[in-house]
XYZ file of C-alpha atoms in Angstrom:
706
model
C -86.395 -117.374 8.755
C -83.480 -119.727 9.022
C -81.582 -117.654 6.488
C -82.128 -114.562 8.581
C -80.893 -116.307 11.698
C -77.814 -117.537 9.930
C -76.952 -114.067 8.572
C -77.490 -112.500 11.979
C -75.275 -115.143 13.551
C -72.537 -114.442 11.034
C -72.627 -110.691 11.703
C -72.493 -111.035 15.475
C -69.829 -113.676 15.821
C -67.761 -112.626 18.883
C -64.011 -111.907 18.651
C -61.773 -114.630 19.930
C -60.919 -114.463 23.599
C -57.252 -114.014 24.658
C -54.301 -111.930 23.545
C -54.105 -110.643 20.015
C -52.078 -112.754 17.617
C -48.487 -111.740 17.157
C -46.856 -111.200 13.759
C -44.018 -113.696 14.122
C -42.429 -112.662 10.811
C -42.160 -109.066 11.958
C -40.542 -110.132 15.227
C -37.973 -112.470 13.791
C -37.058 -110.182 10.839
C -33.617 -108.603 11.406
C -33.340 -104.821 11.914
C -32.581 -102.750 8.848
C -28.854 -102.019 8.476
C -27.448 -98.358 8.279
C -26.655 -97.228 4.776
C -22.831 -96.784 4.525
C -21.490 -93.307 3.543
C -19.476 -93.461 0.346
C -15.758 -92.891 0.567
C -15.807 -89.919 -1.776
C -18.400 -88.138 0.432
C -16.279 -88.667 3.559
C -13.202 -87.475 1.687
C -14.998 -84.352 0.465
C -16.182 -83.545 3.988
C -12.678 -83.967 5.370
C -11.193 -81.810 2.639
C -13.805 -79.126 3.304
C -13.101 -79.198 7.040
C -9.383 -78.882 6.486
C -9.787 -76.181 3.846
C -12.091 -74.029 5.961
C -10.232 -74.461 9.239
C -8.962 -71.223 10.776
C -5.355 -72.401 10.758
C -5.580 -73.328 7.088
C -7.084 -70.003 6.072
C -4.491 -68.157 8.148
C -1.653 -70.129 6.561
C -3.043 -69.626 3.047
C -3.514 -65.927 3.679
C 0.048 -65.656 4.997
C 1.442 -67.528 1.984
C -0.512 -65.371 -0.440
C 0.419 -62.225 1.446
C 4.155 -62.841 1.362
C 4.032 -63.877 -2.272
C 2.064 -60.755 -3.132
C 4.590 -58.692 -1.160
C 7.199 -59.794 -3.720
C 4.889 -58.930 -6.603
C 3.939 -55.609 -5.034
C 7.580 -54.792 -4.276
C 8.484 -55.549 -7.896
C 5.712 -53.261 -9.088
C 6.798 -50.479 -6.720
C 10.455 -50.741 -7.733
C 9.504 -50.818 -11.403
C 7.400 -47.705 -10.953
C 10.184 -45.953 -9.065
C 12.668 -46.877 -11.792
C 10.306 -45.729 -14.498
C 9.582 -42.427 -12.759
C 13.294 -41.937 -12.112
C 14.109 -42.287 -15.814
C 11.072 -40.544 -17.299
C 9.074 -37.386 -16.673
C 5.950 -39.313 -15.603
C 6.270 -38.164 -11.970
C 6.204 -34.511 -13.010
C 3.283 -35.130 -15.334
C 1.322 -36.817 -12.550
C 1.963 -34.014 -10.061
C 1.174 -31.431 -12.743
C -2.241 -33.018 -13.395
C -2.971 -33.171 -9.660
C -2.107 -29.480 -9.216
C -4.316 -28.524 -12.172
C -7.193 -30.590 -10.785
C -6.840 -28.814 -7.445
C -6.846 -25.421 -9.182
C -3.349 -24.585 -7.903
C -1.901 -22.940 -11.012
C 1.227 -21.778 -9.193
C 2.159 -25.328 -8.221
C 1.243 -26.548 -11.718
C 3.639 -24.032 -13.276
C 6.393 -25.101 -10.909
C 5.973 -28.804 -11.737
C 5.905 -28.009 -15.454
C 9.180 -26.114 -15.110
C 10.763 -28.971 -13.141
C 9.661 -31.469 -15.785
C 11.193 -29.354 -18.533
C 14.507 -29.145 -16.662
C 14.466 -32.921 -16.187
C 13.962 -33.497 -19.929
C 16.825 -31.147 -20.779
C 19.185 -32.905 -18.362
C 18.122 -36.308 -19.683
C 18.811 -35.192 -23.276
C 22.267 -33.957 -22.302
C 23.089 -37.289 -20.637
C 21.959 -39.236 -23.715
C 24.101 -37.097 -26.007
C 27.068 -37.723 -23.730
C 26.577 -41.484 -24.204
C 27.368 -41.132 -27.913
C 30.920 -39.988 -27.193
C 31.392 -42.177 -24.128
C 33.024 -45.203 -25.945
C 35.741 -43.063 -27.551
C 36.341 -41.212 -24.293
C 36.498 -44.518 -22.404
C 38.995 -46.015 -24.917
C 41.195 -42.949 -24.677
C 41.009 -43.051 -20.910
C 41.922 -46.754 -20.763
C 44.884 -46.285 -23.112
C 46.148 -43.286 -21.190
C 45.675 -45.084 -17.889
C 47.511 -48.182 -19.134
C 50.449 -46.109 -20.381
C 50.705 -44.103 -17.205
C 50.385 -47.274 -15.092
C 53.094 -49.132 -17.056
C 55.404 -46.147 -16.839
C 54.793 -45.836 -13.123
C 55.517 -49.523 -12.502
C 58.722 -49.315 -14.574
C 59.876 -46.216 -12.654
C 59.084 -47.925 -9.364
C 61.064 -51.026 -10.496
C 64.092 -48.905 -11.418
C 64.011 -47.256 -8.005
C 63.879 -50.690 -6.309
C 66.769 -51.993 -8.492
C 68.932 -48.999 -7.636
C 68.181 -49.393 -3.955
C 68.893 -53.161 -3.919
C 71.631 -53.050 -6.602
C 69.853 -55.970 -8.271
C 68.628 -55.164 -11.788
C 66.197 -58.087 -11.705
C 63.992 -56.015 -9.361
C 63.007 -53.803 -12.270
C 60.172 -56.207 -13.110
C 59.139 -56.822 -9.458
C 56.279 -54.220 -9.347
C 54.863 -55.522 -12.627
C 54.988 -59.129 -11.373
C 53.333 -58.057 -8.116
C 50.471 -56.468 -10.080
C 50.128 -59.625 -12.180
C 50.001 -61.732 -8.992
C 47.312 -59.419 -7.535
C 45.221 -59.834 -10.673
C 45.649 -63.599 -10.442
C 44.366 -63.618 -6.845
C 41.394 -61.425 -7.734
C 40.472 -63.802 -10.539
C 40.863 -66.747 -8.173
C 38.584 -65.156 -5.536
C 35.936 -64.325 -8.147
C 36.117 -67.879 -9.495
C 35.568 -69.319 -6.013
C 32.744 -66.965 -5.012
C 30.968 -66.697 -8.349
C 28.976 -69.877 -7.939
C 27.532 -68.989 -4.492
C 26.866 -65.433 -5.652
C 24.936 -66.696 -8.656
C 22.951 -68.983 -6.362
C 22.316 -66.445 -3.580
C 21.893 -63.360 -5.775
C 18.340 -64.003 -7.032
C 17.171 -64.862 -3.524
C 18.712 -61.631 -2.191
C 16.858 -59.714 -4.908
C 13.606 -61.463 -3.976
C 14.199 -60.679 -0.294
C 14.732 -57.022 -1.138
C 11.552 -56.870 -3.207
C 9.653 -58.620 -0.402
C 10.932 -56.053 2.114
C 9.763 -53.175 -0.114
C 6.341 -54.764 -0.561
C 5.950 -55.471 3.141
C 6.951 -51.949 4.101
C 4.329 -50.529 1.725
C 1.713 -53.198 2.604
C 1.534 -53.990 -1.112
C -1.033 -56.767 -0.857
C -4.846 -56.893 -1.164
C -6.858 -56.170 1.948
C -8.068 -59.759 2.253
C -4.471 -61.011 2.481
C -3.309 -58.552 5.140
C -3.346 -59.485 8.834
C -6.307 -58.332 10.909
C -4.466 -55.445 12.564
C -3.375 -54.127 9.158
C -6.863 -54.421 7.644
C -8.523 -52.172 10.247
C -8.119 -49.137 7.988
C -6.775 -47.041 10.883
C -5.087 -44.004 9.440
C -5.422 -45.015 5.784
C -5.374 -42.170 3.222
C -8.654 -40.443 2.460
C -9.815 -41.223 -1.089
C -13.064 -40.347 -2.905
C -14.350 -43.915 -2.585
C -13.723 -43.920 1.182
C -15.572 -40.600 1.611
C -18.569 -41.742 -0.441
C -18.723 -45.051 1.433
C -18.577 -43.218 4.781
C -21.449 -40.941 3.735
C -23.503 -43.823 2.374
C -23.219 -45.687 5.682
C -24.035 -42.619 7.776
C -27.571 -43.781 8.501
C -29.369 -41.066 6.490
C -31.849 -42.894 4.274
C -32.306 -40.204 1.558
C -28.552 -39.848 1.260
C -28.011 -43.590 0.931
C -30.769 -43.886 -1.688
C -29.437 -40.945 -3.696
C -25.912 -42.373 -3.762
C -27.223 -45.747 -4.993
C -29.175 -44.076 -7.791
C -26.237 -41.979 -9.000
C -24.636 -43.348 -12.143
C -21.142 -42.524 -10.882
C -21.732 -44.093 -7.424
C -21.684 -40.685 -5.710
C -18.443 -39.322 -7.154
C -20.211 -36.209 -8.497
C -21.027 -35.183 -4.915
C -17.358 -34.571 -4.092
C -15.117 -31.675 -4.942
C -11.347 -32.164 -5.204
C -9.643 -33.547 -2.107
C -7.157 -30.868 -1.043
C -4.313 -30.986 1.432
C -5.201 -28.621 4.297
C -2.698 -28.361 7.118
C -2.198 -31.685 8.840
C -5.111 -33.273 7.011
C -7.263 -33.081 3.894
C -10.371 -31.115 2.998
C -13.208 -31.928 0.649
C -16.518 -30.228 -0.146
C -19.568 -32.485 -0.388
C -22.657 -31.262 -2.250
C -25.582 -33.044 -0.650
C -28.474 -34.382 -2.755
C -31.938 -32.903 -2.491
C -33.726 -33.931 0.687
C -30.585 -34.089 2.849
C -29.812 -31.138 5.128
C -26.369 -30.082 6.290
C -27.245 -30.341 9.977
C -28.132 -34.026 9.519
C -24.516 -34.668 8.546
C -23.178 -32.381 11.287
C -25.146 -34.242 13.936
C -23.499 -37.530 12.912
C -19.912 -36.390 13.321
C -18.847 -39.337 15.470
C -20.286 -41.956 13.119
C -18.754 -40.213 10.110
C -15.362 -40.184 11.830
C -15.608 -43.899 12.581
C -16.607 -44.606 8.984
C -13.469 -42.722 7.887
C -11.324 -44.766 10.320
C -10.625 -41.684 12.443
C -11.313 -40.574 15.998
C -14.102 -38.069 16.550
C -11.678 -35.253 17.398
C -9.936 -35.794 14.020
C -12.984 -34.958 11.833
C -14.656 -31.542 11.594
C -17.690 -30.529 9.572
C -18.208 -26.904 8.535
C -20.631 -25.094 6.227
C -19.064 -23.217 3.273
C -20.812 -20.507 1.269
C -22.233 -22.868 -1.355
C -25.799 -24.083 -0.735
C -26.433 -27.673 0.432
C -22.707 -28.206 0.923
C -20.681 -29.438 3.871
C -16.919 -29.153 4.090
C -15.181 -32.109 5.676
C -11.753 -31.687 7.209
C -10.117 -34.983 8.142
C -6.855 -34.970 10.071
C -4.020 -37.350 9.362
C -4.241 -40.123 11.921
C -2.457 -39.004 15.097
C -1.458 -35.601 13.674
C -3.423 -33.672 16.303
C -1.414 -35.371 19.034
C 1.791 -33.808 17.725
C 2.870 -30.453 19.272
C 2.590 -27.279 17.222
C 5.459 -24.901 16.594
C 6.710 -22.110 18.896
C 4.898 -18.823 19.331
C 5.903 -15.913 17.073
C 6.450 -13.988 20.318
C 9.505 -16.170 20.988
C 10.841 -16.372 17.440
C 10.370 -12.778 16.249
C 12.314 -10.405 18.483
C 10.979 -7.364 16.597
C 7.306 -8.273 16.963
C 5.090 -5.520 18.391
C 1.400 -5.318 19.273
C -1.415 -2.940 18.460
C -4.360 -3.056 20.824
C -6.835 -1.540 18.373
C -5.930 -3.070 15.028
C -3.730 -6.076 15.833
C -4.494 -9.659 16.716
C -2.664 -11.840 19.220
C -0.930 -14.893 17.648
C -2.576 -17.419 19.930
C -1.932 -20.716 18.158
C -3.289 -22.803 15.290
C -6.680 -24.126 14.386
C -7.072 -27.812 13.683
C -6.352 -27.271 9.982
C -2.922 -25.940 10.892
C -3.779 -22.332 9.980
C -2.688 -19.529 12.308
C -5.352 -18.559 14.866
C -5.181 -14.913 15.956
C -7.489 -13.189 18.453
C -8.497 -9.527 18.554
C -8.533 -8.151 22.109
C -9.869 -4.691 21.290
C -12.581 -3.703 23.799
C -13.445 -7.314 24.560
C -13.916 -8.783 28.015
C -12.336 -12.234 28.233
C -13.166 -15.430 30.111
C -11.111 -18.639 29.989
C -12.215 -21.750 31.880
C -11.181 -25.375 32.123
C -10.165 -28.189 34.385
C -7.092 -27.788 36.545
C -3.678 -28.277 34.914
C -4.935 -28.075 31.324
C -3.050 -24.905 30.330
C -5.493 -22.171 31.343
C -2.886 -19.822 32.822
C -0.510 -20.386 29.885
C -3.269 -19.560 27.371
C -4.285 -16.422 29.287
C -0.680 -15.328 29.785
C 0.131 -15.718 26.088
C -2.489 -13.067 25.255
C -1.208 -10.722 27.958
C 2.383 -11.137 26.750
C 1.425 -10.088 23.245
C -0.611 -7.103 24.425
C 2.253 -6.028 26.704
C 4.223 -5.216 23.536
C 1.849 -2.267 23.043
C 3.342 0.299 25.414
C 0.053 2.214 25.715
C -1.637 -0.661 27.565
C -1.758 -0.676 31.367
C -2.139 -3.940 33.292
C -3.529 -4.402 36.793
C -3.144 -8.044 37.641
C -4.205 -10.392 40.421
C -2.929 -13.981 40.488
C -4.964 -15.783 43.135
C -2.878 -18.928 42.791
C 0.381 -17.237 43.682
C 2.683 -19.852 42.134
C 4.818 -17.290 40.295
C 3.154 -17.746 36.903
C 2.789 -13.962 36.571
C 5.932 -12.850 38.406
C 7.514 -11.574 35.178
C 4.909 -8.776 35.106
C 6.577 -7.146 38.099
C 7.795 -3.818 36.744
C 5.306 -3.993 33.869
C 1.888 -4.100 35.564
C 0.966 -1.137 37.750
C -0.646 -3.561 40.230
C 0.477 -7.142 40.822
C -1.174 -9.216 43.553
C 0.026 -12.791 44.015
C -1.384 -15.233 46.540
C -4.357 -17.492 47.341
C -5.421 -16.190 50.762
C -8.456 -14.146 51.740
C -6.219 -11.094 52.119
C -5.171 -11.466 48.486
C -8.843 -11.720 47.476
C -9.514 -8.480 49.345
C -6.638 -6.832 47.479
C -7.924 -8.182 44.135
C -11.431 -6.879 44.901
C -10.081 -3.442 45.739
C -8.058 -3.548 42.508
C -11.280 -4.128 40.552
C -13.054 -1.391 42.485
C -10.186 0.930 41.585
C -10.783 -0.028 37.965
C -14.453 0.874 38.413
C -13.460 4.305 39.746
C -11.143 4.836 36.767
C -13.942 3.758 34.432
C -16.387 6.197 36.010
C -13.825 9.013 35.779
C -13.370 8.302 32.088
C -17.109 8.144 31.492
C -17.456 11.661 32.926
C -14.673 13.082 30.742
C -15.520 15.421 27.846
C -16.878 13.657 24.746
C -14.218 12.581 22.279
C -11.543 12.027 24.922
C -9.312 9.089 23.992
C -8.229 6.842 26.847
C -5.329 4.373 26.916
C -6.302 0.709 27.349
C -6.601 -0.604 30.903
C -6.719 -4.390 31.357
C -7.822 -5.763 34.731
C -6.751 -9.417 34.865
C -7.722 -11.933 37.550
C -6.373 -15.476 37.295
C -8.095 -18.189 39.381
C -11.146 -15.951 39.760
C -13.093 -18.779 41.387
C -11.077 -18.074 44.569
C -12.565 -14.550 44.663
C -16.140 -15.693 44.024
C -15.865 -18.347 46.758
C -14.296 -16.040 49.367
C -16.425 -15.994 52.593
C -14.873 -12.843 54.155
C -17.113 -9.823 54.876
C -16.014 -6.242 55.405
C -16.821 -3.895 58.254
C -20.134 -2.993 56.609
C -21.146 -6.685 56.504
C -20.682 -6.841 52.729
C -19.112 -10.104 51.480
C -16.202 -9.979 49.113
C -17.254 -13.197 47.339
C -20.581 -14.626 46.277
C -22.979 -13.959 43.407
C -25.433 -11.547 45.011
C -25.719 -7.795 44.649
C -24.037 -7.382 48.035
C -20.830 -9.099 46.832
C -18.093 -6.522 46.254
C -16.102 -8.573 43.723
C -19.224 -9.618 41.831
C -20.550 -6.060 41.590
C -17.200 -4.628 40.515
C -16.975 -7.220 37.718
C -20.557 -6.512 36.644
C -19.980 -2.750 36.484
C -16.875 -3.178 34.332
C -18.713 -5.597 32.041
C -21.603 -3.170 31.660
C -19.717 0.019 30.752
C -15.971 -0.579 30.730
C -15.366 -1.359 27.063
C -16.712 2.053 26.003
C -13.700 3.704 27.671
C -11.134 0.917 27.003
C -11.417 -0.691 30.449
C -11.655 -4.482 30.041
C -11.754 -7.416 32.448
C -9.984 -10.735 31.796
C -10.709 -13.702 34.058
C -9.450 -17.264 34.252
C -11.312 -19.810 36.359
C -11.532 -23.548 36.985
C -14.509 -25.903 36.756
C -17.267 -23.356 36.020
C -20.358 -23.653 38.187
C -23.025 -21.193 39.314
C -21.175 -20.873 42.622
C -17.635 -20.098 41.392
C -18.674 -18.332 38.163
C -22.047 -16.570 38.417
C -24.195 -16.452 35.297
C -24.272 -12.655 34.978
C -20.471 -12.488 35.077
C -19.771 -15.253 32.576
C -22.362 -13.888 30.159
C -20.711 -10.473 30.281
C -17.566 -11.725 28.512
C -17.307 -11.054 24.771
C -14.658 -13.741 24.246
C -15.300 -17.038 25.997
C -12.871 -19.934 25.714
C -12.717 -23.292 27.414
C -10.176 -26.045 27.783
C -11.179 -29.615 28.615
C -14.207 -29.859 30.902
C -15.964 -32.737 32.590
C -19.608 -32.365 31.592
C -21.838 -30.743 28.995
C -23.459 -28.574 31.680
C -20.034 -27.101 32.471
C -19.488 -26.524 28.744
C -22.741 -24.553 28.612
C -21.639 -22.432 31.555
C -18.261 -21.835 29.948
C -19.341 -21.011 26.380
C -23.096 -20.476 26.488
C -26.025 -22.454 25.129
C -25.721 -21.076 21.601
C -22.140 -22.261 21.159
C -22.833 -25.716 22.618
C -26.005 -26.153 20.561
C -23.923 -25.201 17.534
C -21.452 -28.014 18.153
C -18.955 -26.621 20.693
C -17.933 -29.478 22.977
C -15.008 -28.773 25.313
C -16.295 -31.670 27.403
C -15.184 -33.978 24.540
C -11.589 -32.759 24.725
C -9.252 -35.299 26.278
C -7.813 -34.120 29.616
C -4.048 -34.321 29.470
C -3.892 -35.330 25.796
C -5.506 -32.080 24.601
C -3.663 -29.856 27.036
C -3.567 -26.284 25.745
C -6.435 -26.900 23.275
C -9.291 -24.407 23.568
C -12.789 -24.157 22.177
C -13.336 -20.446 21.493
C -16.589 -18.534 20.969
C -15.849 -14.933 19.996
C -16.292 -12.425 17.205
C -12.640 -11.527 17.652
C -11.399 -14.665 15.890
C -12.142 -15.993 12.409
C -14.752 -18.751 12.749
C -15.841 -20.721 9.646
C -19.318 -19.901 8.363
C -21.987 -22.048 9.936
C -20.019 -22.681 13.129
C -20.558 -21.157 16.560
C -17.019 -21.830 17.793
C -13.527 -22.814 16.711
C -10.973 -25.126 18.298
C -7.518 -23.622 18.805
C -4.287 -25.363 19.801
C -2.398 -22.647 21.665
C 1.324 -21.981 21.553
C 3.030 -22.777 24.848
C 5.351 -20.082 26.206
C 7.296 -21.240 29.248
C 8.242 -19.011 32.179
C 11.761 -18.237 30.946
C 10.524 -17.229 27.495
C 7.761 -15.141 29.093
C 10.394 -13.285 31.147
C 12.305 -12.414 27.968
C 9.142 -11.084 26.319
C 8.252 -8.919 29.323
C 11.821 -7.617 29.361
C 11.256 -6.352 25.808
C 7.923 -4.843 26.891
C 9.549 -3.068 29.859
C 12.233 -1.618 27.597
C 9.476 0.016 25.535
C 8.139 1.873 28.579
C 9.589 4.753 30.573
C 9.437 2.788 33.802
C 6.487 1.387 35.733
C 6.135 1.229 39.504
C 4.362 -1.976 40.471
C 2.196 -1.961 43.570
C 1.931 -5.239 45.429
C -0.420 -4.012 48.170
C -3.243 -1.521 47.719
C -3.548 0.784 50.700
C -6.903 2.452 51.243
C -8.306 5.069 53.601
C -4.945 6.541 54.520
C -3.270 9.924 54.440
C -1.404 10.429 51.195
C 1.428 12.762 50.184
C 0.345 13.891 46.695
C 3.690 15.374 45.692
C 5.606 12.274 46.821
C 3.064 10.031 45.097
C 3.505 11.991 41.850
C 7.251 11.381 42.074
C 6.608 7.691 42.783
C 4.386 7.095 39.772
C 6.715 8.972 37.402
C 9.562 6.699 38.568
C 12.500 6.881 36.126
C 10.589 8.390 33.195
C 11.950 11.825 32.211
C 8.378 13.019 31.615
C 4.835 11.648 31.417
C 1.601 12.896 29.945
C -0.693 14.307 32.605
C -3.339 11.680 31.771
C -0.802 8.916 32.409
C 0.172 10.489 35.735
C -3.494 10.669 36.777
C -4.028 7.072 35.696
C -1.090 5.822 37.751
C -2.172 7.855 40.762
C -5.601 6.212 40.548
C -3.957 2.799 40.521
C -1.932 3.841 43.561
C -4.978 4.943 45.550
C -8.377 5.033 43.900
C -9.999 6.507 47.021
C -7.712 9.531 47.079
C -6.920 10.102 43.419
C -9.827 8.451 41.618
C -11.599 11.763 41.062
C -8.542 13.869 40.270
C -8.399 16.053 37.180
C -5.651 18.032 35.462
C -6.579 20.980 37.672
C -5.817 18.980 40.848
C -2.453 17.974 39.447
C -1.621 21.550 38.502
C -2.696 22.801 41.948
C -0.323 20.477 43.803
C 2.663 21.352 41.621
C 1.986 25.111 41.607
C 1.975 25.100 45.401
C 5.733 24.425 45.236
C 6.634 26.572 42.286
C 6.157 24.061 39.444
C 3.395 23.189 37.002
C 2.756 20.895 34.015
C 4.260 22.051 30.736
C 3.184 21.565 27.139
C 5.317 19.327 24.893
C 4.392 18.728 21.239
C 0.900 20.018 21.901
C 0.188 17.887 25.001
C 0.528 18.611 28.695
C 3.303 16.684 30.432
C 4.820 16.511 33.896
C 8.639 16.544 34.013
C 10.394 14.349 36.536
C 13.035 17.022 37.222
C 10.333 19.576 38.003
C 8.677 17.240 40.506
C 11.999 16.469 42.197
C 12.744 20.207 42.348
C 9.348 20.817 43.969
C 10.121 18.132 46.552
C 13.496 19.761 47.192
C 11.867 23.164 47.642
C 9.319 21.729 50.010
C 11.964 19.946 52.065
C 13.981 23.153 52.241
C 10.960 25.108 53.477
C 10.202 22.423 56.066
C 13.802 22.564 57.315
C 13.703 26.364 57.553
C 10.448 26.252 59.491
C 11.885 23.695 61.879
C 14.989 25.834 62.424
C 12.903 28.861 63.414
């Protein structure tokens, strides 16, 4: 029992009372010291900091760059020297022409190379005889020089009566030689010292001018790639980074890194062109929809890259402009440079400008209604006028023109157009509306003519048409002149001409600003066969200007740069050549200023017999038919009866719109005259009309005297 008590006592012995004992050794032990960093580690860190510092890398890059400029300049000069003394340049250009399939250029370079080799052979043969020729030349020159000096010395001795002067010219020459030797001796040392450095400086300048250094060594602004030449590797890289996964994968799997996708890179206008055959699984519209990203990948602006669809399947054609080339003006219009140029309404095309490739862009106007829109001051009137100036060189075309701006842009058509209205007021809108209604009457007269009748072209042109659509004036019958409803006189006249005019060669051309449903109603804009637009503000305006189909197909006049792209049009028409797969084409129009336009219209007026231009259309008034016939004939010795009727209709559609040849004959026969036949066609002679007026005046005078 005692053992149990003892063991229990041992197990339950209480812990000592008071604070826990402190480990004195742990308290008095000194703190552990920091491990020192070795010197070589600190040195390495310092060297790394200095080596990777921005200033160090910039300085090293600059040193390498300027040294590589010298090396690059040496390489460039060596290549130029080699190409200047060998036919390697011609061989290189010959291979490039053959690769591009241009056999004509290849033949030309081959011929040039052959001529170079012949000339080089002749020069080398001349070197064989050069030492003997040089020795003979030196001997002859020395003899002639010595004789000349002796003769000069004799002349001096005779003049001075001192025979010692005979040797003076020779001694002077010897002294000159001595001074030349002295100068060369003095300057030779510095020249030897400076010469190599001057050569190095020249090589450095050549290398710097050509940026003959690797990309990593060039400064940041020179490494941006802006405007760099288009090469196969750049094109493939741009396509690979386009964000089309199947295309990127296919390029990676190609053994030639995508080179087989590309056709030859060809020079095309102010840029280059290359066909890209897309791999299976990549559609052409996927590339077309990424035009902006592709342009950025090629270091170009969006307006400098165009994607079209050639005839080959699964192929896109890339045209990439030279950087900044599209900001340069194009050449003058053929209308100003070719004084013998004429027009043909039916078969010809107006030389309007150039497409972005630099190819001529010509527009057919035959039986096509025309609409040109755009922001103010972007070249709308100039583009519209350029077409009218060309067509004016076809003397069969009649113009009736209303300029609702009235700034004189169309003043040169006075004496060429049968109607010319100029001004922005409501009265001018009324006149323009009545001009269109007169065109409707002429159209209806032609439609009722016998089948097979051929009618001369009649172009009704309204510039600033938005002024007419927005006009609030109403007539006496409460019909508005403007607006987009069936009660609008201008709107209905335009619609009637759009519906039936082209069948009888009556067409309507309109120019308007900022297209909206209010200033360009939908039914009117959709009636135009040729629709063109300059820079616009929004995509909705672009759709109103060109239509949904053109915009969905890539037309984007809203992406044109106002001011910078002045005179540049996006055109949707079957009258102009548009690349396959595109719904529109961009045209940079020729600018013809007012003075040049006046010269062109002067040529057009000289082709005609004389045109009386009406500036105000009078309606609902008593007319003198015989006097009006004399007015419309003007100075022409004779006119076809159809032309006389046409001009009478322009003079007063209400009175003469329904006239026929019988009405014309009736008026003239009443005073003893009638139309005559000339070369198988009925004509009215000016002398006969004046004689009828004279007879009538005589009868009136006799009646008054009685």
